[in-house]
Coordinates of N, CA and C in Angstrom, one line a residue:
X1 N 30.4 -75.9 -66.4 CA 31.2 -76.4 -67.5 C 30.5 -77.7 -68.0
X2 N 30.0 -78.0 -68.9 CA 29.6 -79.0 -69.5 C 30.4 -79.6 -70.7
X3 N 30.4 -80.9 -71.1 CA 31.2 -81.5 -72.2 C 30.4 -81.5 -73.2
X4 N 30.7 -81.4 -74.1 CA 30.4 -81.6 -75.8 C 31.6 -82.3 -76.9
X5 N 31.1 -82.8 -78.1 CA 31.3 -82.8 -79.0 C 30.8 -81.8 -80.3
X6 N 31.7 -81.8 -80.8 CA 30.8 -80.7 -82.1 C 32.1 -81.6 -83.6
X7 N 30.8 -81.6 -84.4 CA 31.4 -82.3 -86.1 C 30.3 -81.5 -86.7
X8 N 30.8 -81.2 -87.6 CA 30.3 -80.1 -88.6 C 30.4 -81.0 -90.3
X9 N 29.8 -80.8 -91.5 CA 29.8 -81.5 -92.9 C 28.9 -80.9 -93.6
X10 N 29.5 -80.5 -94.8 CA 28.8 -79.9 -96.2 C 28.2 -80.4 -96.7
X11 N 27.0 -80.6 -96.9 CA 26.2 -81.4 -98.0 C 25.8 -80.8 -99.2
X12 N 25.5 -81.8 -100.4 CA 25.5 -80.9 -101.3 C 23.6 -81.1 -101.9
X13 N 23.0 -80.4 -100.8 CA 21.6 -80.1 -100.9 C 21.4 -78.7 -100.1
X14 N 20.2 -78.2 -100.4 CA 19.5 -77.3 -99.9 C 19.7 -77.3 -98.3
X15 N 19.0 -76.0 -97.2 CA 19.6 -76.0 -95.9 C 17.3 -77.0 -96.0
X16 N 16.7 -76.9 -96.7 CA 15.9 -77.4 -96.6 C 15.4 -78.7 -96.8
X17 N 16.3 -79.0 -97.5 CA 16.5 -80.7 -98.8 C 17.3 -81.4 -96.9
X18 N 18.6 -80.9 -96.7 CA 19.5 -81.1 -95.4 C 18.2 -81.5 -94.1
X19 N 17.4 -80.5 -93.9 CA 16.5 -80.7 -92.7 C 15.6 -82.1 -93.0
X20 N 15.2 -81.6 -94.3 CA 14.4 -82.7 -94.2 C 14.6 -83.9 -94.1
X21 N 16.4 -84.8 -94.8 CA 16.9 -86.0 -94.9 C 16.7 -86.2 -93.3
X22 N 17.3 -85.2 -92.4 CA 18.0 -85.5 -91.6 C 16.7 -85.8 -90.2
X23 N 15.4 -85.0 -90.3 CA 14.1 -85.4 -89.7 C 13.4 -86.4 -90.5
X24 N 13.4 -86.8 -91.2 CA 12.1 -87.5 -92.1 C 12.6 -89.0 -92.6
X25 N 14.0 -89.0 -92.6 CA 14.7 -90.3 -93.5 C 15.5 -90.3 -92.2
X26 N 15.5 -90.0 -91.0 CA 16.6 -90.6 -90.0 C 16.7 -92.1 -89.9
X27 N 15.6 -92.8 -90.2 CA 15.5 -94.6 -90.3 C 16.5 -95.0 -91.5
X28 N 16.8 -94.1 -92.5 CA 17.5 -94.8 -93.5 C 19.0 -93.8 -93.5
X29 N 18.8 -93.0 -92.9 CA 20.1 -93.2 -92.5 C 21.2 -93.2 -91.7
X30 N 20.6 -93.6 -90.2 CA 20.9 -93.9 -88.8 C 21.9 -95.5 -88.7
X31 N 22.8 -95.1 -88.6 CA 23.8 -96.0 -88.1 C 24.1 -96.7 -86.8
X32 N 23.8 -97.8 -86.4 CA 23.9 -98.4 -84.4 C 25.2 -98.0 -84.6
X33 N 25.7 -97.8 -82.9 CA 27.1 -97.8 -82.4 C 26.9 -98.7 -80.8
X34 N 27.7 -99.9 -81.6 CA 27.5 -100.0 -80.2 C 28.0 -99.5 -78.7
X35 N 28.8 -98.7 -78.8 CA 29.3 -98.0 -77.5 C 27.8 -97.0 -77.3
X36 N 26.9 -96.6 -78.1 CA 26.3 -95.3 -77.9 C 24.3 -96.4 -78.4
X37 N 24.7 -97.2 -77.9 CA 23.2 -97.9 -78.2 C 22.5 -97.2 -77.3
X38 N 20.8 -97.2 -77.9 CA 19.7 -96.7 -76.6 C 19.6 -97.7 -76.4
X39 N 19.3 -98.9 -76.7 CA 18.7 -99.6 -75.3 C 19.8 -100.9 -75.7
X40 N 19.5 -102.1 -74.8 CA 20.1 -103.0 -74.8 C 19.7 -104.3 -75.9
X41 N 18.7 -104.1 -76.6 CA 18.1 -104.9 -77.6 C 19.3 -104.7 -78.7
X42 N 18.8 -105.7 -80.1 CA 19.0 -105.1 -81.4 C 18.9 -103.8 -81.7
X43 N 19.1 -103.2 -82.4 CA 18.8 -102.1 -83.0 C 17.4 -101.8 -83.7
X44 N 17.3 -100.8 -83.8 CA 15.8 -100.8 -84.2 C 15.6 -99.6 -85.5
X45 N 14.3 -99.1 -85.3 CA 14.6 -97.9 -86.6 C 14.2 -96.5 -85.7
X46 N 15.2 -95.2 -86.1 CA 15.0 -94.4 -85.2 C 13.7 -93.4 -86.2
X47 N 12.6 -92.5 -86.0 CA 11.9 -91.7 -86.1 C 11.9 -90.7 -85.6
X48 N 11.7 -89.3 -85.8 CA 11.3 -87.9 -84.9 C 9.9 -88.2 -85.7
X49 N 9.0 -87.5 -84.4 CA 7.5 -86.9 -84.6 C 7.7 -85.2 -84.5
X50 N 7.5 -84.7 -85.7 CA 8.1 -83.2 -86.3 C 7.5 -82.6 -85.6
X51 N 8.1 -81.2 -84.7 CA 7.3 -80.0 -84.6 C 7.6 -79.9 -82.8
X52 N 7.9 -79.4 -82.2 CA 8.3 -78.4 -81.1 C 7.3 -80.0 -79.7
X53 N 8.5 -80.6 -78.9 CA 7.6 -81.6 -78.6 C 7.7 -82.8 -78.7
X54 N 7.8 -82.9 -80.3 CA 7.6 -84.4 -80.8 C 8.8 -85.5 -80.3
X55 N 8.6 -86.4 -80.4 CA 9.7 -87.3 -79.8 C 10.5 -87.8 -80.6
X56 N 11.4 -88.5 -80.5 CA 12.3 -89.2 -81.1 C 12.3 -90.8 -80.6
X57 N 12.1 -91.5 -81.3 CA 11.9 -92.8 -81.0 C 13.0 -93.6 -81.4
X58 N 12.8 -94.8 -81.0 CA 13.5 -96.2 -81.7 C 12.2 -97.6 -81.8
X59 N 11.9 -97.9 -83.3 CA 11.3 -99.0 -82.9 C 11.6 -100.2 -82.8
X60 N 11.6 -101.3 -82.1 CA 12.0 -102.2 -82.0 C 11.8 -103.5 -82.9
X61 N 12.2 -104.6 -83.0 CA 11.5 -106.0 -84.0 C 10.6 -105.7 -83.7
X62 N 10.5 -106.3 -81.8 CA 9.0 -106.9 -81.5 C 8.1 -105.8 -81.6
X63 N 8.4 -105.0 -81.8 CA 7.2 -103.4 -82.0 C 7.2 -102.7 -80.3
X64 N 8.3 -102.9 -79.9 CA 8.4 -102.0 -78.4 C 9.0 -100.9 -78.8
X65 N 8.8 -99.5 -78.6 CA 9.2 -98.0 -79.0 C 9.6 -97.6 -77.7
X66 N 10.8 -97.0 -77.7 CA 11.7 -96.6 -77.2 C 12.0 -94.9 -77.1
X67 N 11.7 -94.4 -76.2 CA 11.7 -92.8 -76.4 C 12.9 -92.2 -76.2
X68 N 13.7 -92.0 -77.2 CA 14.9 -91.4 -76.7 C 15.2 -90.1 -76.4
X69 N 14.1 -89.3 -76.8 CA 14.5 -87.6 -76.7 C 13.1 -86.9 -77.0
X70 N 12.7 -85.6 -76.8 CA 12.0 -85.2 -77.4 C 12.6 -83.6 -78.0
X71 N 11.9 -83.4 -78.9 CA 12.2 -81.7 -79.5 C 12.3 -81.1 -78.5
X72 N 13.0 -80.1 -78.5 CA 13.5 -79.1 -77.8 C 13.2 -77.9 -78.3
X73 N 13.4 -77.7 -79.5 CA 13.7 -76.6 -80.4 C 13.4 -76.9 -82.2
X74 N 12.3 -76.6 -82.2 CA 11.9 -77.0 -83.6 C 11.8 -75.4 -84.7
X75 N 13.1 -75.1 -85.2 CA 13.1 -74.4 -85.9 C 13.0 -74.7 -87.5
X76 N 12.4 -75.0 -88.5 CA 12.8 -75.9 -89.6 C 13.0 -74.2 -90.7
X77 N 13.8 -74.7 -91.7 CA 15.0 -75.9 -91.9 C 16.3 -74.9 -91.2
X78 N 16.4 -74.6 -90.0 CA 17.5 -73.9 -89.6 C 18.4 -74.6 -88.5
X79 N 17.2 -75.1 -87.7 CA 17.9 -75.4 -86.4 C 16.6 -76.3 -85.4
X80 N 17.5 -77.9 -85.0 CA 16.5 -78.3 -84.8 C 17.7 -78.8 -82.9
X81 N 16.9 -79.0 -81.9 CA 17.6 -79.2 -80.5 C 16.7 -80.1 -79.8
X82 N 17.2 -81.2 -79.6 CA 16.6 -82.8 -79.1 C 17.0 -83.1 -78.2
X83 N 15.9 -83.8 -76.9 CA 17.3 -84.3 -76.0 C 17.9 -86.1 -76.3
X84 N 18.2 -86.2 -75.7 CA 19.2 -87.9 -75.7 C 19.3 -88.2 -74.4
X85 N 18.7 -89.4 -74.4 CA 18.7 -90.4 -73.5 C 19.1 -92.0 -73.6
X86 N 19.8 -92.8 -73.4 CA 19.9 -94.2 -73.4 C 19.3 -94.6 -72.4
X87 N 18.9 -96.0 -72.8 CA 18.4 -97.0 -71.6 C 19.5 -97.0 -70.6
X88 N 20.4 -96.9 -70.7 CA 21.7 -97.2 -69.5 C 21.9 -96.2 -68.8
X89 N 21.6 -95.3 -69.0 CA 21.7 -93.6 -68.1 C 20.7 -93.9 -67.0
X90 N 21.3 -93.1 -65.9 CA 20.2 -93.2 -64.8 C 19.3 -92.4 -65.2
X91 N 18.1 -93.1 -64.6 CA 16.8 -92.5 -64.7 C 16.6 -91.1 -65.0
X92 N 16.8 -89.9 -64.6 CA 16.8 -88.6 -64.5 C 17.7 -87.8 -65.9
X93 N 18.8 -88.6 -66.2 CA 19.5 -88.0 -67.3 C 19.0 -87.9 -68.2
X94 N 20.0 -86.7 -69.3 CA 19.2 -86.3 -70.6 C 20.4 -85.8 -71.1
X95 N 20.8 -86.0 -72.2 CA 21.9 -84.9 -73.2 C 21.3 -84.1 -74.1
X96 N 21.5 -83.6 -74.8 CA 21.1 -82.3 -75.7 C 21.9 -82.3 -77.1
X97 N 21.1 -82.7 -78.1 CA 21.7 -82.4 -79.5 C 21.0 -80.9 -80.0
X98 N 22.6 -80.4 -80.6 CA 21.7 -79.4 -81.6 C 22.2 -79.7 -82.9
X99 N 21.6 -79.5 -83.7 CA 21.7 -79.7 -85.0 C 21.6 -78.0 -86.1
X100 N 22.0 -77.9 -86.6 CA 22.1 -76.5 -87.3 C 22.8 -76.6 -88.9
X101 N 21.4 -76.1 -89.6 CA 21.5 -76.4 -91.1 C 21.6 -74.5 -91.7
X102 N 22.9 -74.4 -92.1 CA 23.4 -73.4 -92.7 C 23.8 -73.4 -94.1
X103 N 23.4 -72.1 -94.6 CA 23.3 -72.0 -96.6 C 24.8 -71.8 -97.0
X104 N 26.2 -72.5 -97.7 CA 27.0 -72.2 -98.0 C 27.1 -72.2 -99.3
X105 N 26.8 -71.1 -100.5 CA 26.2 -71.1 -101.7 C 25.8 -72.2 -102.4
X106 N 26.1 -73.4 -102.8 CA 25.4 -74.2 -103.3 C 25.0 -75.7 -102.3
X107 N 25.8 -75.7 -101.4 CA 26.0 -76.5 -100.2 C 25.3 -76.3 -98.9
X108 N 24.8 -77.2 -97.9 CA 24.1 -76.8 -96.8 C 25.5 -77.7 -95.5
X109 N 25.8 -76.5 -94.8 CA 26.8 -77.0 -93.4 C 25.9 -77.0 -92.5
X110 N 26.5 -78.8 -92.5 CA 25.0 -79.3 -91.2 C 26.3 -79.6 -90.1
X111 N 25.8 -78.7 -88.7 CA 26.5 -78.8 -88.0 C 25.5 -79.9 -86.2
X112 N 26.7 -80.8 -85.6 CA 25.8 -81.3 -84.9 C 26.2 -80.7 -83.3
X113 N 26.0 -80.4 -82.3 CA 26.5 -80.6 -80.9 C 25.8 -80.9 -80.2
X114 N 26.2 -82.2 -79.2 CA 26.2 -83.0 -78.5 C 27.1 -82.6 -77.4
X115 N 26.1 -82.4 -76.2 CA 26.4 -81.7 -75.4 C 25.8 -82.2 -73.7
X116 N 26.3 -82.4 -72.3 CA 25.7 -83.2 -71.3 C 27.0 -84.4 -70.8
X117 N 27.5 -85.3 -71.6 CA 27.6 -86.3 -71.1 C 28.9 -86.5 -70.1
X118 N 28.7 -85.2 -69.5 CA 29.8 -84.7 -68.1 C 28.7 -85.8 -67.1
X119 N 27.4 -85.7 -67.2 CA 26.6 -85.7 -66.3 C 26.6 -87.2 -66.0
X120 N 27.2 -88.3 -67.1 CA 26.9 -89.5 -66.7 C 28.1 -90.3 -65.8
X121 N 27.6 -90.3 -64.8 CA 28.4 -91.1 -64.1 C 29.7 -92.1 -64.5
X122 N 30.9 -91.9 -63.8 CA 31.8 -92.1 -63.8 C 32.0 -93.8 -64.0
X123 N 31.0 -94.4 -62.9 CA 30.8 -95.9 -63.2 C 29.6 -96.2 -64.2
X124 N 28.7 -96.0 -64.7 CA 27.6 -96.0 -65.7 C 28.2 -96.9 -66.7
X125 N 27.4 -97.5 -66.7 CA 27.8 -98.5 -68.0 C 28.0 -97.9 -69.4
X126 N 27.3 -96.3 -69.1 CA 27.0 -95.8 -70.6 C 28.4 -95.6 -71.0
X127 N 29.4 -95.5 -70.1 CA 31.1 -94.7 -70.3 C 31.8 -95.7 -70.6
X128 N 31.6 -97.3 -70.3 CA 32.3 -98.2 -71.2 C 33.6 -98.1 -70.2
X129 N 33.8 -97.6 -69.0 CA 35.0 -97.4 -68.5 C 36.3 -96.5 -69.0
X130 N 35.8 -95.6 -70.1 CA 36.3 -94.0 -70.9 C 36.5 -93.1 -69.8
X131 N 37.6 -92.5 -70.1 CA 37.9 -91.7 -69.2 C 37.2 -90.0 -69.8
X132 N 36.8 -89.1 -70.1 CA 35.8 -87.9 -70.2 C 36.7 -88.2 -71.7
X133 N 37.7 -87.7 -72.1 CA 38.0 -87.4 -73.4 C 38.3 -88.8 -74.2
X134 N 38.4 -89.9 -73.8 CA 37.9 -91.0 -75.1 C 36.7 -91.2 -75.3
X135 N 35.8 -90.9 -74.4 CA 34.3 -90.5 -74.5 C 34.0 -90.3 -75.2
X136 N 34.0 -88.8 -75.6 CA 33.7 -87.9 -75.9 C 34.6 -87.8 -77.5
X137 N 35.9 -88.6 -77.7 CA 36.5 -88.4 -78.8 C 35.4 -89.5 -79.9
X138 N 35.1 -90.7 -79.2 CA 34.4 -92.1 -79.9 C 32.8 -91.2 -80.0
X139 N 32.1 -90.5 -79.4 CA 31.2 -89.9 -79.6 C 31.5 -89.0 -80.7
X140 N 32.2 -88.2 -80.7 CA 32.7 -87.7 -82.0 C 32.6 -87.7 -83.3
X141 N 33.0 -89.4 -83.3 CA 33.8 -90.2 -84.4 C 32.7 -90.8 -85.0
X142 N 31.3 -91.0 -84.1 CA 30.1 -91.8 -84.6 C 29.3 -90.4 -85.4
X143 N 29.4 -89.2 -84.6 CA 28.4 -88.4 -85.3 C 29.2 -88.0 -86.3
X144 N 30.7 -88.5 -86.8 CA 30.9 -87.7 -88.0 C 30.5 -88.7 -89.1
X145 N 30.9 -90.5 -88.7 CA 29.8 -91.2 -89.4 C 28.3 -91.5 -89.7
X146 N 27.6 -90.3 -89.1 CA 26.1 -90.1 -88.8 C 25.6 -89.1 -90.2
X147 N 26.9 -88.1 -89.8 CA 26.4 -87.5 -90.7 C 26.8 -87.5 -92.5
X148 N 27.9 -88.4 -92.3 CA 28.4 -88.6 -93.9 C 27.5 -89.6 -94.5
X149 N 26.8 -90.4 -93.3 CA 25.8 -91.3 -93.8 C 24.7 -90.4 -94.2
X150 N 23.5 -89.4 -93.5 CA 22.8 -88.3 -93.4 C 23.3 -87.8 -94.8
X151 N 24.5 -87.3 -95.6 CA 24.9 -86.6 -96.7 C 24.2 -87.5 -97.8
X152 N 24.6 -88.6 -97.6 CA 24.4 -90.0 -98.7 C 22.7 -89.9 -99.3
X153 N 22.0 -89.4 -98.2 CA 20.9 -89.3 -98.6 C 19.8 -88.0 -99.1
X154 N 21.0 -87.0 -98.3 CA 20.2 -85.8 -98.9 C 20.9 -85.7 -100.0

């Protein structure tokens, strides 16, 4: 049994115009949470390096990069699967986003799930002292402001 969140939103661009905001413009339109920060700095600007592999970064003021995930599943413009890591997770951990950009006639349904974070310990700083479903409800609530922001720009 694993936990997930899943938020789903219509944009009104292509399932291609959708991939690309959402790989290529993630720095402009990536929102901090602080419950769901990668590391313990300011915020920084997040990047993916495209293509089956590539990583997902955060870069910092001072210019320290931060690896938060790499590609998992580089399908473009259909379906893209990353993992997720914070600085606060123990060592070994990883969550799993999938992302899935589908054609609804003139609209593209960008769907997100976020998926793993059964796996973080109970005491972990990353859980803020959340019991599994306020977790998981405030994770929710950020990727539905992730992606209304993500809309803004495709």
């Amino acid at each position: 049994m694993t936990s997930k969140v899943y938020v789903a939103l219509r944009v009104k661009a292509s399932p291609e115009r959708a991939f690309q905001a959402f790989v290529e413009e993630i720095g402009a339109w990536w929102r901090p949470n602080t419950l769901f920060q990668t590391t313990p700095r300011a915020p920084g600007v997040l990047a993916f390096e495209p293509g089956q592999g590539g990583r997902l970064t955060e870069t910092l003021a001072n210019g320290k990069v931060f690896e938060i995930g790499r590609i998992l599943d580089w399908e473009p413009p259909r379906r893209l699967v990353f993992s997720w890591r914070q600085a606060n997770f123990p060592p070994d951990l990883r969550t799993e986003v999938e992302v899935c950009f589908q054609s609804v006639g003139e609209e593209t349904r960008v769907s997100v799930e976020h998926r793993g974070f059964h796996q973080v310990p109970a005491d972990s700083a990353a859980r803020h002292g959340f019991s599994d479903q306020l977790l998981l409800t405030r994770l929710g609530d950020w990727w539905r402001v992730l992606l209304a922001s993500m809309a803004e720009v495709a």
